[in-house]
Tab-separated table of C-alpha atoms in Angstrom:
chain	number	residue	atom	x	y	z
W	286	MET	CA	88.144	86.037	55.370
W	287	SER	CA	85.375	85.478	58.426
W	288	PRO	CA	86.056	86.386	62.066
W	289	VAL	CA	87.633	84.125	64.235
W	290	PHE	CA	87.623	83.789	68.187
W	291	PRO	CA	91.681	83.771	68.525
W	292	LYS	CA	93.901	81.160	69.514
W	293	ALA	CA	94.368	82.369	72.967
W	294	ALA	CA	92.780	85.329	75.293
W	295	LEU	CA	94.427	86.473	77.613
W	296	PHE	CA	92.512	89.309	80.449
W	297	ASP	CA	93.536	91.351	83.364
W	298	LEU	CA	91.524	90.387	86.568
W	299	ASP	CA	90.267	93.076	88.418
W	300	GLY	CA	87.896	95.470	86.639
W	301	THR	CA	87.804	92.994	83.785
W	302	LEU	CA	86.608	89.889	84.651
W	303	ALA	CA	85.924	89.996	88.197
W	304	ASP	CA	84.221	93.268	89.843
W	305	SER	CA	85.969	92.760	92.804
W	306	VAL	CA	85.765	96.254	94.310
W	307	HIS	CA	82.769	95.243	97.143
W	308	ASP	CA	85.229	92.944	98.364
W	309	LEU	CA	88.279	95.516	97.982
W	310	LEU	CA	85.933	98.306	99.888
W	311	ALA	CA	85.014	95.759	102.690
W	312	ALA	CA	88.518	95.139	103.347
W	313	ALA	CA	89.105	99.305	102.610
W	314	ASN	CA	86.655	100.398	105.296
W	315	ALA	CA	87.596	97.531	107.750
W	316	MET	CA	90.447	99.738	108.303
W	317	LEU	CA	89.374	103.116	108.250
W	318	GLU	CA	86.597	101.738	110.348
W	319	ALA	CA	89.869	100.885	113.180
W	320	ASP	CA	91.045	104.455	112.260
W	321	GLY	CA	87.787	105.606	113.814
W	322	ARG	CA	87.633	107.350	110.564
W	323	ALA	CA	84.333	107.610	108.430
W	324	PRO	CA	83.872	105.089	105.356
W	325	MET	CA	84.372	105.244	102.282
W	326	THR	CA	81.359	105.260	99.276
W	327	LEU	CA	81.063	103.029	96.176
W	328	ALA	CA	81.407	105.340	93.957
W	329	GLY	CA	84.369	107.302	95.293
W	330	PHE	CA	86.162	103.603	95.430
W	331	ARG	CA	85.858	102.150	92.207
W	332	PRO	CA	87.127	103.984	90.050
W	333	HIS	CA	91.187	103.266	91.863
W	334	VAL	CA	90.594	99.522	91.940
W	335	SER	CA	92.301	98.985	88.814
W	336	ARG	CA	95.740	100.826	89.433
W	337	GLY	CA	95.977	98.864	92.590
W	338	ALA	CA	96.762	98.222	96.217
W	339	ARG	CA	98.598	101.510	96.534
W	340	ALA	CA	96.623	103.946	95.009
W	341	MET	CA	93.470	102.296	96.780
W	342	LEU	CA	94.511	103.439	100.154
W	343	GLN	CA	95.671	106.905	98.595
W	344	ALA	CA	92.055	107.005	97.854
W	345	ALA	CA	91.138	106.123	101.164
W	346	PHE	CA	93.522	107.532	103.014
W	347	PRO	CA	95.023	110.921	101.109
W	348	ASP	CA	95.881	112.655	104.227
W	349	LEU	CA	98.914	110.401	104.799
W	350	ALA	CA	102.329	110.381	103.362
W	351	GLU	CA	103.115	108.072	101.524
W	352	ASP	CA	105.923	105.876	103.250
W	353	GLU	CA	102.861	105.401	105.605
W	354	ARG	CA	99.960	104.450	103.308
W	355	LEU	CA	102.684	101.722	102.137
W	356	SER	CA	103.387	100.300	105.160
W	357	ARG	CA	99.546	100.356	105.320
W	358	VAL	CA	99.376	98.210	102.374
W	359	PRO	CA	100.317	94.002	104.094
W	360	ALA	CA	97.681	95.218	106.428
W	361	PHE	CA	94.957	96.115	103.507
W	362	LEU	CA	96.208	92.890	101.445
W	363	ASP	CA	95.284	90.815	104.555
W	364	HIS	CA	92.134	92.583	104.966
W	365	TYR	CA	91.441	91.649	101.467
W	366	GLN	CA	92.057	87.677	102.048
W	367	ARG	CA	89.220	87.855	104.287
W	368	GLU	CA	87.257	88.976	102.123
W	369	ILE	CA	88.097	87.638	99.267
W	370	GLY	CA	84.799	86.244	97.552
W	371	ARG	CA	82.219	87.648	100.135
W	372	HIS	CA	80.682	90.342	98.443
W	373	GLY	CA	82.103	90.405	94.733
W	374	GLY	CA	81.313	88.460	91.335
W	375	VAL	CA	81.625	88.443	87.974
W	376	PHE	CA	80.328	91.311	85.150
W	377	ASP	CA	77.627	90.499	83.750
W	378	GLY	CA	77.964	88.449	80.547
W	379	VAL	CA	81.550	87.227	81.259
W	380	GLU	CA	80.123	83.806	81.404
W	381	ALA	CA	78.738	83.904	78.544
W	382	MET	CA	81.756	85.075	76.397
W	383	LEU	CA	84.250	81.904	78.849
W	384	GLY	CA	81.432	79.945	77.106
W	385	ALA	CA	82.072	81.877	73.771
W	386	LEU	CA	85.736	81.146	74.068
W	387	GLU	CA	85.720	77.682	75.358
W	388	ALA	CA	83.465	76.409	72.677
W	389	ALA	CA	85.381	77.264	70.208
W	390	GLY	CA	88.279	75.594	71.354
W	391	THR	CA	90.158	79.221	72.813
W	392	VAL	CA	92.615	79.065	75.777
W	393	TRP	CA	91.414	81.986	77.452
W	394	GLY	CA	93.791	82.493	81.040
W	395	ILE	CA	95.285	85.895	83.602
W	396	VAL	CA	97.790	87.704	84.101
W	397	THR	CA	96.906	90.413	87.076
W	398	ASN	CA	99.083	93.021	89.296
W	399	LYS	CA	97.133	91.194	91.920
W	400	PRO	CA	99.362	89.468	93.945
W	401	GLU	CA	99.173	85.712	92.533
W	402	HIS	CA	98.289	83.526	96.372
W	403	LEU	CA	95.499	86.210	95.999
W	404	ALA	CA	94.289	85.951	93.054
W	405	ARG	CA	94.194	82.199	93.389
W	406	GLU	CA	93.022	82.046	96.296
W	407	LEU	CA	89.661	83.878	94.181
W	408	LEU	CA	89.642	81.372	91.148
W	409	PRO	CA	86.971	78.521	93.009
W	410	HIS	CA	85.163	81.342	94.101
W	411	LEU	CA	84.565	81.956	90.472
W	412	GLY	CA	84.117	78.591	89.252
W	413	TRP	CA	87.718	79.195	87.250
W	414	ALA	CA	89.821	76.775	89.075
W	415	GLU	CA	89.474	73.936	86.369
W	416	ARG	CA	88.499	76.513	83.734
W	417	CYS	CA	91.902	78.798	84.039
W	418	ALA	CA	95.072	77.777	81.941
W	419	VAL	CA	97.496	80.009	83.164
W	420	LEU	CA	97.306	82.432	85.991
W	421	VAL	CA	100.486	85.501	86.147
W	422	GLY	CA	99.482	87.731	89.055
W	423	GLY	CA	101.871	90.445	90.009
W	424	ASP	CA	104.619	89.424	92.245
W	425	THR	CA	104.762	85.613	90.092
W	426	LEU	CA	107.540	87.738	88.085
W	427	PRO	CA	110.347	89.508	88.754
W	428	GLU	CA	108.352	92.517	86.641
W	429	ARG	CA	104.387	93.321	86.281
W	430	LYS	CA	102.266	95.328	83.795
W	431	PRO	CA	102.973	97.289	82.055
W	432	HIS	CA	105.915	95.361	81.299
W	433	PRO	CA	105.752	92.758	78.779
W	434	LEU	CA	107.355	90.081	80.262
W	435	PRO	CA	103.981	88.730	82.630
W	436	LEU	CA	102.281	88.386	78.916
W	437	LEU	CA	105.149	86.960	76.764
W	438	HIS	CA	105.688	83.869	79.736
W	439	ALA	CA	101.598	83.362	79.843
W	440	ALA	CA	101.810	82.379	76.572
W	441	LYS	CA	105.105	80.616	76.979
W	442	ALA	CA	103.430	78.057	79.546
W	443	ILE	CA	100.145	77.772	77.113
W	444	GLY	CA	102.070	77.415	74.107
W	445	VAL	CA	100.834	80.421	71.803
W	446	ASP	CA	103.103	82.276	69.853
W	447	PRO	CA	101.873	86.181	71.143
W	448	ALA	CA	101.216	87.450	68.383
W	449	ASP	CA	97.964	84.275	68.310
W	450	CYS	CA	97.342	85.713	71.887
W	451	VAL	CA	94.909	89.071	72.210
W	452	TYR	CA	95.188	90.909	75.913
W	453	VAL	CA	92.064	92.480	77.213
W	454	GLY	CA	92.046	95.037	79.575
W	455	ASP	CA	90.915	98.040	81.518
W	456	ASP	CA	93.879	99.849	82.179
W	457	GLU	CA	96.261	101.605	79.917
W	458	ARG	CA	98.655	100.273	81.615
W	459	ASP	CA	97.485	96.952	79.842
W	460	ILE	CA	97.308	98.045	76.289
W	461	VAL	CA	100.579	99.201	76.838
W	462	ALA	CA	101.613	95.391	77.964
W	463	ALA	CA	100.091	94.142	75.185
W	464	HIS	CA	101.288	96.298	72.465
W	465	ALA	CA	105.033	95.618	74.293
W	466	ALA	CA	104.912	91.667	73.608
W	467	GLY	CA	102.992	91.887	70.392
W	468	MET	CA	99.690	91.207	71.096
W	469	ARG	CA	96.631	92.636	69.399
W	470	SER	CA	94.570	94.262	72.263
W	471	VAL	CA	90.767	95.029	73.355
W	472	VAL	CA	90.235	98.351	75.865
W	473	ALA	CA	87.128	96.852	78.451
W	474	LEU	CA	85.147	99.979	78.632
W	475	TRP	CA	83.516	98.136	81.230
W	476	GLY	CA	85.995	98.385	83.772
W	477	TYR	CA	87.079	100.660	86.704
W	478	ARG	CA	88.528	104.192	85.525
W	479	LEU	CA	89.063	107.611	86.652
W	480	PRO	CA	87.112	110.419	85.337
W	481	ASP	CA	89.966	112.210	83.569
W	482	ASP	CA	91.090	108.561	81.684
W	483	ARG	CA	90.892	108.699	78.125
W	484	PRO	CA	90.908	104.992	77.121
W	485	ARG	CA	90.274	106.179	73.410
W	486	ASP	CA	93.805	107.596	73.188
W	487	TRP	CA	95.105	103.926	74.558
W	488	GLY	CA	95.692	102.918	71.136
W	489	GLY	CA	93.856	99.703	72.010
W	490	ASP	CA	92.964	97.514	68.913
W	491	THR	CA	89.476	97.192	70.439
W	492	LEU	CA	87.052	98.623	72.250
W	493	ILE	CA	84.238	97.208	73.807
W	494	GLU	CA	81.315	97.899	76.036
W	495	GLN	CA	80.484	95.125	77.402
W	496	PRO	CA	81.539	91.742	77.781
W	497	VAL	CA	78.665	89.756	76.621
W	498	GLU	CA	79.824	91.417	72.948
W	499	LEU	CA	82.822	89.592	73.287
W	500	ALA	CA	80.468	86.387	72.658
W	501	ASP	CA	80.875	86.956	69.129
W	502	ARG	CA	83.984	86.067	67.262
W	503	GLY	CA	82.900	89.419	65.097
W	504	ARG	CA	84.452	91.452	68.095
W	505	TRP	CA	87.340	89.969	68.432
W	506	PRO	CA	90.703	92.047	66.710
W	507	GLN	CA	92.091	89.936	63.936
W	508	ARG	CA	95.255	88.813	62.864
């Protein structure tokens, strides 16, 4: 049988579709400046982005106790909200990939651990407010990735059986969630990772180096 695009493609957001590190770094550095601390570099901050606000604050304030870092999460998200869409964009090849999916009739959506209101605020900056069929954030439901509930909820919302969905993400939690939801998975190797991450050990069905490769139906895992 010739390869086909999936009926539905679901994506992580930061580090998979959106190269949002510059917006997030601006937020972290605003907090560091307010504390009289030196700014973080892009290279030092980038690997932590896919692990969420707590991990980013741990990288920015490694000397603080965990409870003190947690208390700064709301302020970090407020700073980030002011920076959304000002510095970042999408990874090269993402638009070609999404265009190929849309031309083939594939429904696509986003399942992220980013708070839903922030993810929803980002979409217009990327031109996706009307194109994204479903958006599930980290606080949309009682559970978040690596729990499968957000992926199952997204599949139900777009009316596609989980077995006909493929989930694409750059973090091990994405692949764990996809497997638990009964979806095939793609590891996005272009995303944000720590040096000791071993994405080839995550058990993804396919590993892809660049988004544009997914404009080719033959690169998607087949059912």
